[in-house]
Coordinates of C-alpha atoms (C1' of nucleotides) in Angstrom, one line a residue:
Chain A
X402 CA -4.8 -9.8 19.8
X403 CA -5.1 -6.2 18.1
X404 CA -7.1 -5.3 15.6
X405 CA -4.7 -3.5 13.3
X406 CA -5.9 -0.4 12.0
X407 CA -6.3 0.7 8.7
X408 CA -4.0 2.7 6.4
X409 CA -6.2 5.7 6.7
X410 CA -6.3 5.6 10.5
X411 CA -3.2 5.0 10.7
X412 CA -2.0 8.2 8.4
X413 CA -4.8 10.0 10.9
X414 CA -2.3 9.0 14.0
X415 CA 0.6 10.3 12.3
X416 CA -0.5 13.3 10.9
X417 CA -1.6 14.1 14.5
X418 CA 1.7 12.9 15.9
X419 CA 3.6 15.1 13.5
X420 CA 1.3 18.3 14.0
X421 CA 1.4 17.9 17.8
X422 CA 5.4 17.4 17.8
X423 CA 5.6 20.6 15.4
X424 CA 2.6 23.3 17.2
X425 CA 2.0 21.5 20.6
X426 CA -1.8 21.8 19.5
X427 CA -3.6 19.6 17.3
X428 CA -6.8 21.6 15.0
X429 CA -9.0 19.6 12.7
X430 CA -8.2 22.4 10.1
X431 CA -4.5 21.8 10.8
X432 CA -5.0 17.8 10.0
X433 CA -7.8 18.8 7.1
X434 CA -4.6 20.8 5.4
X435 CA -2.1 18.6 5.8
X436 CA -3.8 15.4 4.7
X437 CA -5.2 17.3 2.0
X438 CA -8.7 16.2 3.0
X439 CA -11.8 18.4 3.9
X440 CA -12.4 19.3 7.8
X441 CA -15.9 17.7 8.2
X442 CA -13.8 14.0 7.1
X443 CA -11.3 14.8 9.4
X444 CA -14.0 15.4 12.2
X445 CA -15.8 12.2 11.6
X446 CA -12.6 9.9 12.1
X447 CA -11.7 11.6 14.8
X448 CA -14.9 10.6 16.3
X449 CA -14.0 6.9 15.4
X450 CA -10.7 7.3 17.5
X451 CA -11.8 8.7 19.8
X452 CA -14.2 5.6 20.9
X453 CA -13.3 2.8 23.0
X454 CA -14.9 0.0 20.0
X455 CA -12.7 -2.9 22.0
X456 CA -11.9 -2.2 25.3
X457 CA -8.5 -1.8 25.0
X458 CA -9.0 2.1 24.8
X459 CA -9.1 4.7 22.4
X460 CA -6.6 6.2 20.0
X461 CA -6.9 9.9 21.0
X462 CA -9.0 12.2 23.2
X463 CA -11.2 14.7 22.1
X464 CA -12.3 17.3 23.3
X465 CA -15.3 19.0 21.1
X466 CA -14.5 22.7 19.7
X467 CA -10.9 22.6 21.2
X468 CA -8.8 20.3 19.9
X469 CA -7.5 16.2 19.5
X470 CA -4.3 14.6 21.2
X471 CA -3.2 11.1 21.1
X472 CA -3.6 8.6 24.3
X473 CA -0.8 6.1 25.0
X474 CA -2.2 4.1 22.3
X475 CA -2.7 6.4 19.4
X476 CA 0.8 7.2 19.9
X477 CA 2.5 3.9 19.7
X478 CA 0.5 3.0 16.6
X479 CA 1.8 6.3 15.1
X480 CA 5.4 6.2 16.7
X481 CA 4.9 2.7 14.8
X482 CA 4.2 4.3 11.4
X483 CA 6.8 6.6 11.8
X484 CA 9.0 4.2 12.2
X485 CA 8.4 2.3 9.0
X486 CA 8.4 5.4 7.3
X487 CA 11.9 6.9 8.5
X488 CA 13.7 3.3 8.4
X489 CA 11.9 2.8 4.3
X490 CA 13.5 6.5 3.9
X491 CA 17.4 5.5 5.2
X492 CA 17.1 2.5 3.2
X493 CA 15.7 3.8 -0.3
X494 CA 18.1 6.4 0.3
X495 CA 20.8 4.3 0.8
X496 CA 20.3 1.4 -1.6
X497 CA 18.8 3.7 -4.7
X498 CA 19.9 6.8 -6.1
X499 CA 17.1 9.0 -4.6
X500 CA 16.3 12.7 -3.9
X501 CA 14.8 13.2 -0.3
X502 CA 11.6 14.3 -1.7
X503 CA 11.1 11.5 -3.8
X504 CA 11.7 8.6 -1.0
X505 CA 10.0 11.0 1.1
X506 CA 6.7 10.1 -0.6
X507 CA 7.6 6.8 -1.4
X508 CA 8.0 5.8 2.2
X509 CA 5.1 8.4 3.4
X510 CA 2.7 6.1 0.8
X511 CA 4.5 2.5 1.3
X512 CA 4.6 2.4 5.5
X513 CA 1.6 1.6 6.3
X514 CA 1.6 -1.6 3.7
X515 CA 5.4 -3.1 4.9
X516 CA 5.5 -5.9 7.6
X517 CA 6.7 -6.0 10.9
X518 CA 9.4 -8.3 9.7
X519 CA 10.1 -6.2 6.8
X520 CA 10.6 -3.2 9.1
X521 CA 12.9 -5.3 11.4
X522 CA 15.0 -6.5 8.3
X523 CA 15.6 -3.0 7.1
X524 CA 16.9 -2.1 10.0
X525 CA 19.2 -5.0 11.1
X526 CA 20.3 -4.2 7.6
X527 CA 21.0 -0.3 8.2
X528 CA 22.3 -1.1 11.6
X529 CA 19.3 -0.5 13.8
X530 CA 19.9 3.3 13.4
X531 CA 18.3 5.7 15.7
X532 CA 18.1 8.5 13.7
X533 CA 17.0 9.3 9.8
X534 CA 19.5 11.1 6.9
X535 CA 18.3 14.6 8.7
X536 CA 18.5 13.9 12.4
X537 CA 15.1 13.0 12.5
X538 CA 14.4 10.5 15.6
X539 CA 13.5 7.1 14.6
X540 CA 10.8 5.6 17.2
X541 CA 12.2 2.2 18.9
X542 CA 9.9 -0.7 18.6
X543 CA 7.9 0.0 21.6
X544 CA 7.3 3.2 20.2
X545 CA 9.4 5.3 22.0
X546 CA 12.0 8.0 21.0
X547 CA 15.1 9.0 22.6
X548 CA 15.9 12.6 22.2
X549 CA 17.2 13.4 25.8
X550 CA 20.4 14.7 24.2
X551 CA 18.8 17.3 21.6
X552 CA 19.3 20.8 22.4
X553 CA 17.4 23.6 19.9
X554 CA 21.1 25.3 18.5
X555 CA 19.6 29.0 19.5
X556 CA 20.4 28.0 23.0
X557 CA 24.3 27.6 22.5
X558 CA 26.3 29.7 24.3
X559 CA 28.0 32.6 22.1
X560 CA 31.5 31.5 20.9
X561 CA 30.9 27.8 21.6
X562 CA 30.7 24.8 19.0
X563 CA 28.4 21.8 18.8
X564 CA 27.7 19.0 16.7
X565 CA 24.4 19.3 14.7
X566 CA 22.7 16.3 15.3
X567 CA 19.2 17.5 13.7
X568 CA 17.9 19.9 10.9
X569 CA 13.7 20.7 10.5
X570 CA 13.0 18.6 7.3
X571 CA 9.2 19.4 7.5
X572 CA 10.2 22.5 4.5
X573 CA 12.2 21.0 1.4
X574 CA 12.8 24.2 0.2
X575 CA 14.4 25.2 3.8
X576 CA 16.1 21.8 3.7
X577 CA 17.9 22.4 0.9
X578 CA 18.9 26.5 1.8
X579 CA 20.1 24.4 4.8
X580 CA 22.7 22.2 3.3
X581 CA 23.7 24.4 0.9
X582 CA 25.2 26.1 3.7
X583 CA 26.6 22.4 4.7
X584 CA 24.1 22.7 7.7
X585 CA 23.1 18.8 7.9
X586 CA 23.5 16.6 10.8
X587 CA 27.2 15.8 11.4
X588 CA 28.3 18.9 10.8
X589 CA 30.1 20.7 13.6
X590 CA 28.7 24.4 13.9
X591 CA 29.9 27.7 16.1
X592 CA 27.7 30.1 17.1
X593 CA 30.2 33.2 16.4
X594 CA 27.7 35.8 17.5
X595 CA 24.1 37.2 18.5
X596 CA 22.6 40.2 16.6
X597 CA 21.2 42.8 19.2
X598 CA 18.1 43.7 17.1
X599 CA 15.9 41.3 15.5
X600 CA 16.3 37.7 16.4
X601 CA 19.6 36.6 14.6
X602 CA 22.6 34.3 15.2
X603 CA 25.8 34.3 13.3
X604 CA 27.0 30.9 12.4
X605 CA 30.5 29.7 11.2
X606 CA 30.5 26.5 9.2
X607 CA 33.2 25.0 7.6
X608 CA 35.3 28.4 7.6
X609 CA 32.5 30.3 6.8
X610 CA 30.3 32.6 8.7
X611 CA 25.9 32.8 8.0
X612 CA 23.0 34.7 9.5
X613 CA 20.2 32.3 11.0
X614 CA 17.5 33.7 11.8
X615 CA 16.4 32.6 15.4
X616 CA 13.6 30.8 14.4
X617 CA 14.8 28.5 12.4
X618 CA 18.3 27.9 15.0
X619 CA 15.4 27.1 17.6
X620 CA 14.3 24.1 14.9
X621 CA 18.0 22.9 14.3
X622 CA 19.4 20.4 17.5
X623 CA 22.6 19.9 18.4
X624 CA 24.3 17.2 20.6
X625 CA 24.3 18.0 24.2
X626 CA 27.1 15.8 24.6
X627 CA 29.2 18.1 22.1
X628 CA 28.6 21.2 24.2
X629 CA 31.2 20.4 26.5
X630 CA 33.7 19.0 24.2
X631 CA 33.2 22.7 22.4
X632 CA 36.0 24.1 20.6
X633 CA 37.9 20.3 21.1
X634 CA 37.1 19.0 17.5
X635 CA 37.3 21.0 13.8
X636 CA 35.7 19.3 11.0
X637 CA 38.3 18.2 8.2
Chain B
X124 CA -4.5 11.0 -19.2
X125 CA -5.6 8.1 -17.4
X126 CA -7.2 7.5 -13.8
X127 CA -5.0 5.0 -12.3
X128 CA -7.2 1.8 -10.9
X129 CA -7.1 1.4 -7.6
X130 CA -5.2 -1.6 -5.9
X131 CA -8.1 -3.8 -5.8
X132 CA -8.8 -3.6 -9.3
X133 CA -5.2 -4.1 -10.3
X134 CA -5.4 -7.4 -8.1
X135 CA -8.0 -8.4 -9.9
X136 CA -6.3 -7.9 -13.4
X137 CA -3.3 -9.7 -12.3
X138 CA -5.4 -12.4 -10.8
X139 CA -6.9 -13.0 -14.1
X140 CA -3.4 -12.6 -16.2
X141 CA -2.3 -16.1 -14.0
X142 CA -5.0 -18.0 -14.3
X143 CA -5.6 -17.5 -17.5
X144 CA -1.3 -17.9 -18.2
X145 CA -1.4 -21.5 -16.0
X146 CA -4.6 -22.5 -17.1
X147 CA -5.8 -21.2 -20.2
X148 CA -9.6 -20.3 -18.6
X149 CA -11.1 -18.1 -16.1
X150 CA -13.4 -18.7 -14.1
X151 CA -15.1 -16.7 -11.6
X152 CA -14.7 -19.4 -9.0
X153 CA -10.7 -19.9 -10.0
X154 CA -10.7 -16.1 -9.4
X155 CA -12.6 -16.0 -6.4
X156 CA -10.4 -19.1 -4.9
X157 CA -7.1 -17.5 -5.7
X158 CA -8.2 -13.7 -3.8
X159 CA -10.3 -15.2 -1.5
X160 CA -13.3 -13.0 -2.1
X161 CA -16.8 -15.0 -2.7
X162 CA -17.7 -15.3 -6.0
X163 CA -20.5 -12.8 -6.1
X164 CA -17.9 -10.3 -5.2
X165 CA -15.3 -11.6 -8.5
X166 CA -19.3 -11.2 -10.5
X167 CA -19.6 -7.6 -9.8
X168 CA -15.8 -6.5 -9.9
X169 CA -15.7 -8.0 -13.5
X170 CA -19.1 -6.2 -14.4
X171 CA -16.9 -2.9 -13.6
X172 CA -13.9 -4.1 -15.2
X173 CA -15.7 -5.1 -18.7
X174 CA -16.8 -1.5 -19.1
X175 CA -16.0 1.4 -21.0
X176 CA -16.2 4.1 -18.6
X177 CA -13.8 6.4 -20.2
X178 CA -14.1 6.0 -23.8
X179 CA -10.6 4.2 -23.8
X180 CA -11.7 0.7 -23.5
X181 CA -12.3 -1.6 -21.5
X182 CA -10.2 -4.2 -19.0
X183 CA -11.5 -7.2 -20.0
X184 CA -14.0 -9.2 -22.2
X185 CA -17.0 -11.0 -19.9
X186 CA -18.8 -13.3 -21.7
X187 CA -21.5 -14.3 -18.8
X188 CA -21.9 -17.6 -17.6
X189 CA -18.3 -18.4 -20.0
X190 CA -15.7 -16.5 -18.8
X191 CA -13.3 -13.6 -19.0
X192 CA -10.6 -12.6 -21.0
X193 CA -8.0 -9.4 -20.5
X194 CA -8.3 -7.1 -23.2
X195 CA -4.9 -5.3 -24.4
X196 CA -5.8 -2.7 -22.1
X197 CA -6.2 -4.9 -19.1
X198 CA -2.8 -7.1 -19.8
X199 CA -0.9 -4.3 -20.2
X200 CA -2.1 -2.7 -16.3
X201 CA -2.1 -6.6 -15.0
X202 CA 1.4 -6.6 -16.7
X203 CA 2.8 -3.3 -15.1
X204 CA 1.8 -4.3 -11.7
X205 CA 3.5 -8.2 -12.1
X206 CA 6.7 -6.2 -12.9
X207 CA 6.9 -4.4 -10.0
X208 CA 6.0 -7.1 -7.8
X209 CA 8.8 -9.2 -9.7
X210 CA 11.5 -6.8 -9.1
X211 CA 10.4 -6.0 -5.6
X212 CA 10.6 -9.5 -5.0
X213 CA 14.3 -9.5 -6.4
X214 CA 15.2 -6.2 -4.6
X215 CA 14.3 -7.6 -1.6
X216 CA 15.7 -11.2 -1.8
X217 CA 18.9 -9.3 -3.0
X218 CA 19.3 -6.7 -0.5
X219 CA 17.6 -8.2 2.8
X220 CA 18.1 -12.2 3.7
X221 CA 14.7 -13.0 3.0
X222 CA 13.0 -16.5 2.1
X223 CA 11.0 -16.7 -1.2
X224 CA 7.7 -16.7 0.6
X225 CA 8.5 -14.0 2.7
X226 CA 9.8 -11.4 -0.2
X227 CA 6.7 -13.1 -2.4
X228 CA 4.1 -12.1 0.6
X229 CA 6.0 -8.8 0.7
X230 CA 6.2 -8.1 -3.1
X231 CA 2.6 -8.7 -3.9
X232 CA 0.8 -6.9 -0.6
X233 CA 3.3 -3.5 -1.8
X234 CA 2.9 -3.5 -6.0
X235 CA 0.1 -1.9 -6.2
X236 CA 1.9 0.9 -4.0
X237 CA 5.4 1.9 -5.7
X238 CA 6.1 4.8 -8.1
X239 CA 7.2 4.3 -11.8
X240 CA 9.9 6.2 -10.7
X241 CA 11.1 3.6 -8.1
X242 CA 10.2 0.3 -9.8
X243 CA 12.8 2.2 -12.6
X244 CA 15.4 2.6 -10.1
X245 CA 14.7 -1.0 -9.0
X246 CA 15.3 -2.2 -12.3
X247 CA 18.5 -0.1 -13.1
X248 CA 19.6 -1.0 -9.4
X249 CA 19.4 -4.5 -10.5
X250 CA 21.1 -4.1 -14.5
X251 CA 17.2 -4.4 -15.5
X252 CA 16.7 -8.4 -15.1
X253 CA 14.4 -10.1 -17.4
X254 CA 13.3 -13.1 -14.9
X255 CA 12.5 -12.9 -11.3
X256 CA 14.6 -15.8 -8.9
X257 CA 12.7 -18.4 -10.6
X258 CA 12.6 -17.5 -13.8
X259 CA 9.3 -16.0 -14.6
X260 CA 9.9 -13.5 -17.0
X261 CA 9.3 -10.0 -16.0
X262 CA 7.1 -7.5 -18.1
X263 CA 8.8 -5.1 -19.9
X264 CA 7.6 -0.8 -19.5
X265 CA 5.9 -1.5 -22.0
X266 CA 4.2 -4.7 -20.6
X267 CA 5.4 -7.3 -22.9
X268 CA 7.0 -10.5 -21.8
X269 CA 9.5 -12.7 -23.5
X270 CA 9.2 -16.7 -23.7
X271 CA 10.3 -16.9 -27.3
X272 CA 12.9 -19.5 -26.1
X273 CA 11.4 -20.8 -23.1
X274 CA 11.3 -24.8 -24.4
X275 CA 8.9 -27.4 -22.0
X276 CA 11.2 -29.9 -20.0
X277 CA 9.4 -32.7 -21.3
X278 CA 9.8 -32.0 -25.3
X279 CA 13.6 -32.3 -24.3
X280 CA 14.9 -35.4 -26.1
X281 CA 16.4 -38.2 -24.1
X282 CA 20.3 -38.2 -23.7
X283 CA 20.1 -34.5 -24.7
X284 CA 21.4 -31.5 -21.9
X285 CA 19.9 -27.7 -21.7
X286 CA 19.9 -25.2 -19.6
X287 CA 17.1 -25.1 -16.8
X288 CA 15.9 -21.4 -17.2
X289 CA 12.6 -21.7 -15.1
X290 CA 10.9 -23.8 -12.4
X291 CA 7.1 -23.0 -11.6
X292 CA 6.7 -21.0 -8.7
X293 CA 2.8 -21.2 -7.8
X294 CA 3.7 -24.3 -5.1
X295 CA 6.2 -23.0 -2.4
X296 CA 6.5 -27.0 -1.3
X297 CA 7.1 -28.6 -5.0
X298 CA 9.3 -25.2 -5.3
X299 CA 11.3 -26.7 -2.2
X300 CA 11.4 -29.8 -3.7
X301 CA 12.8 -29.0 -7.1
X302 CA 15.8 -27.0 -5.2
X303 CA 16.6 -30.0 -2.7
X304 CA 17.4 -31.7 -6.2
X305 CA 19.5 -28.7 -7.6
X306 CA 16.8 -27.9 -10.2
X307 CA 16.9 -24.4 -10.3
X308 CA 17.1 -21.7 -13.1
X309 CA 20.3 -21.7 -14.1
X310 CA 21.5 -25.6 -13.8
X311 CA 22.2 -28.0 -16.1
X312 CA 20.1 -31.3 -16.4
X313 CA 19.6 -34.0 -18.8
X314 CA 17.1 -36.5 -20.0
X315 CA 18.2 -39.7 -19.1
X316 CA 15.5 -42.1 -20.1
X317 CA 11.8 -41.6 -20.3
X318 CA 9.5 -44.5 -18.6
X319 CA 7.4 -46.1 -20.8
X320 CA 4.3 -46.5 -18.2
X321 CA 3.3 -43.6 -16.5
X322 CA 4.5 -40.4 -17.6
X323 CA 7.7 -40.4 -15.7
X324 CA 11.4 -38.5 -16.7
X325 CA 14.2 -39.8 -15.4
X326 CA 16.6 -36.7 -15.6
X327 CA 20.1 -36.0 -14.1
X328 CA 21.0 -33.0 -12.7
X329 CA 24.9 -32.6 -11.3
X330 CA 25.9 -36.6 -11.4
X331 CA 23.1 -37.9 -9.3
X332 CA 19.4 -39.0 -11.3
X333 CA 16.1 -38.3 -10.1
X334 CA 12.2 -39.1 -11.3
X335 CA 10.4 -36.4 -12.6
X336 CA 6.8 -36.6 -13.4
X337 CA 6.3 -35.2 -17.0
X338 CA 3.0 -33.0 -15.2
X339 CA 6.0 -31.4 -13.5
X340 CA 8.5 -31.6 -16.3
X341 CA 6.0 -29.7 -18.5
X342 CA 5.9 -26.5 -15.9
X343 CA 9.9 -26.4 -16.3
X344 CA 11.7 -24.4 -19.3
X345 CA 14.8 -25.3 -20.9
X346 CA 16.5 -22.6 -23.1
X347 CA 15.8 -22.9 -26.4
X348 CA 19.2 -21.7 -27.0
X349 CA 20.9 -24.6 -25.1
X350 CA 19.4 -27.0 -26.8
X351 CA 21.5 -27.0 -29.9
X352 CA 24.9 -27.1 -27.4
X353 CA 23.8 -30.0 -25.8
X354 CA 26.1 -31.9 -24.1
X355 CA 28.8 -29.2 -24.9
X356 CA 29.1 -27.8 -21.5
X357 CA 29.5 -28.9 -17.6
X358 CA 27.7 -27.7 -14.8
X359 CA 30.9 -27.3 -12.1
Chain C
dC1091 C1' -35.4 -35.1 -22.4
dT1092 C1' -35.5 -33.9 -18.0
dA1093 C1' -33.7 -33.5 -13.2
dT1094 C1' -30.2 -31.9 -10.7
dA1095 C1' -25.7 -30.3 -9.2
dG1096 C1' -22.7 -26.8 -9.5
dT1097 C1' -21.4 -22.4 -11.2
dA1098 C1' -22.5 -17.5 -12.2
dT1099 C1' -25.3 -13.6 -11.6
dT1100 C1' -28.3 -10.3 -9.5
dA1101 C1' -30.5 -8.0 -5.5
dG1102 C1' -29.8 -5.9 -1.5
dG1103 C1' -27.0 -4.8 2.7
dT1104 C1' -22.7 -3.1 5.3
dG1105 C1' -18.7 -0.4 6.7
dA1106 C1' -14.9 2.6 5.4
dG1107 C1' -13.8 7.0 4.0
dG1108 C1' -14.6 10.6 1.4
dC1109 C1' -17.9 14.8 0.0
dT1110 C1' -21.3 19.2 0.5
dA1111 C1' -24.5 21.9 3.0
dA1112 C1' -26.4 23.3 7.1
dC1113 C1' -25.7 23.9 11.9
dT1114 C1' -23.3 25.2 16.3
dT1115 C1' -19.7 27.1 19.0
dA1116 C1' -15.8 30.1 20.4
dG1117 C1' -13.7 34.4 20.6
dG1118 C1' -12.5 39.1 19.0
dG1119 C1' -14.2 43.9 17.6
dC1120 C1' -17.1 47.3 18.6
Chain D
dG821 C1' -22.3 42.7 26.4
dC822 C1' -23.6 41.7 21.5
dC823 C1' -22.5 40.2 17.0
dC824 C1' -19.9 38.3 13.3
dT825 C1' -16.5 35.5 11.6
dA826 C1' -13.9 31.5 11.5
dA827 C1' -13.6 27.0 13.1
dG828 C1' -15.8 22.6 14.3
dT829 C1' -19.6 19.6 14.0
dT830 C1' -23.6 17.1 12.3
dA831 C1' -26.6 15.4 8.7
dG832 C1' -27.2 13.3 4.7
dC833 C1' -25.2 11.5 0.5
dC834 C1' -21.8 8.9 -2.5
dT835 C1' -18.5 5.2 -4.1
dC836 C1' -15.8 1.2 -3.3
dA837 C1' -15.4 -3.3 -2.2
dC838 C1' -16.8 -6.6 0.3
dC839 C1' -20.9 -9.8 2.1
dT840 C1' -25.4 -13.2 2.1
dA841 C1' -29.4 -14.9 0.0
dA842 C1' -32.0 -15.6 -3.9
dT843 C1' -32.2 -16.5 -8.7
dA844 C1' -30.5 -18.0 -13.4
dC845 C1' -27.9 -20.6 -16.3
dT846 C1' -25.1 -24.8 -17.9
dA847 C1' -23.9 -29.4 -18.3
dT848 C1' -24.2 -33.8 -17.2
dA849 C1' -26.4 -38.4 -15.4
dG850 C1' -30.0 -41.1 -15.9

DNA sequence: CTATAGTATTAGGTGAGGCTAACTTAGGGC
DNA sequence: GCCCTAAGTTAGCCTCACCTAATACTATAG
């Protein structure tokens, strides 16, 4: 039936997933830098997926000078990828005695190489999670993600608590400021107040209060389900 | 230090490290068989293996027209990537309800692909086996393999019991066939009697007697070390 | 001892996926 | 409105790892 792609192409999908999730605009410089590859390679396999070589369609559009997004199809073959990746990730993490980083590449390298059945294994085994150790959305199998319930936490009201369901992961260094403040997914998180200049929140955690700069907030989700429940539930 | 191979030419290395383990010679055609790649293809890889290009040796001797032989160098890669595929294939029979075939498929397609690092925690994970499911031995770090007491089947003497401490694996059906009778690492059997015509055991393995052809009995190992307590202990 | 079958090798070609160097295009400063 | 820089593209080249077709070697039957 289809053709499967190769590795390379593949990583091409997901590195314009990722970059389109993360900047809502996809550059060949932006995809040269992250795949650590020069811009005129990047250019000519764009080409590549860009054509229609079967009839079933192409993998993304392009659109000279401007910029590359995925079609329907690029995006399930990534979504795909992704999926491999984040379900090797849980269950490294969870079987081995890991660092993030380190079964970060490990999955990143081994994804495109595991089996459908593999992948389906793994996650009957982690319990067909939906969601990765840092909130991360894990694709379905159709290639779809469900993140109707994520709300960026620089939208909570002042004085309210929520559940954070989802930290940026993109930065280890950030990552690891993060949980240091015990800022992971799970944790239950108040916004105690809004500074008037410059764009800072005030966040208690566990008993203890932390600046957050607004940027980063607007990268950390929390359950829109918990909003309403707000001030209900402590944390131990 | 040294310029990893690429997967390919690691497949190629452990191609030639079986064949020349289960048959003592090989050929470009046993080679070409076993990857299915044409011969001309096995001709040109081995042209690139047999060459110094880095002043530390080459992979493997070529002798044209003759045959090819690993050189130290070349076992040792061939021997690094056959233990990671052998404790994959463990990890993954241990920790996900896989068949042989499946984890074997698995295993192999992903070696070439995992860190030191992981196949390390694999092995630690694991209390750093020396035999894969079927008893193969695994290569050690350092790419060295232990058969000292790994004893033939049929150099067992009649009436005498050992331990069974490997069946061969190259045949997934005779592989089958040998479990359906109980003969698996780790059981007990005996030599019964020995047929005059034909090469044929007759070998008991938990009360009940099968045939054995000695071609088969000559692929299964006995521990060396059982040999001596023959008779001394029970299987159940 | 030679013919021949079968195996191995060489010659030459292809596609994937990189590279550099040379070009085009878009967009901001003046 | 022009020009210059930065970004994107094209052209042309390379290596890897396969292929087919043609050639060379080996070993065996007669």
């Amino acid at each position: 039936m289809q053709e499967s792609l190769s590795a390379s192409e593949q990583e091409y999908l997901r590195a314009i997933l990722l970059v389109q999730q993360r900047t809502g605009h996809v550059t060949v410089q932006a995809l040269a830098g992250r795949m650590g590859i020069k811009p005129a390679s990047v250019s000519a396999m764009i080409r590549r997926l860009a054509q229609d070589e079967d009839g079933q369609g192409s993998y993304v559009m392009h659109t000279p000078y401007q910029g590359v997004a995925l079609t329907r199809r690029g995006e399930r073959v990534a979504m795909e990828l992704l999926r491999h990746q984040r379900l090797l990730e849980l269950f490294l993490a969870a079987t081995l005695d890991m660092s993030w980083e380190q079964v970060h590449d490990e999955a990143e390298r081994l994804a495109p190489f595991i089996s459908e059945d593999l992948e389906e294994r793994i996650s009957a085994r982690l319990g067909h999670p939906t969601r990765d150790q840092h909130g991360d959305p894990i694709p379905s199998r159709e290639g779809l993600i469900n993140i109707a319930d994520d709300i960026p936490l620089n939208t909570l009201e002042t004085g309210m608590q929520a559940k954070v369901v989802r930290v940026p992961d993109e930065d280890p260094a950030l990552l690891r400021y993060l949980a240091s403040l015990g800022l992971i997914p799970g944790t239950w998180i108040t916004v105690e107040a809004r500074n008037p200049y410059g764009d800072i929140l005030t966040v208690r955690i566990d008993n203890a209060t932390h600046p957050l700069a607004g940027e980063i907030a607007g990268r950390i989700s929390i359950s829109a389900a918990s909003r309403h429940s707000a001030q209900a539930s402590h944390s131990n």
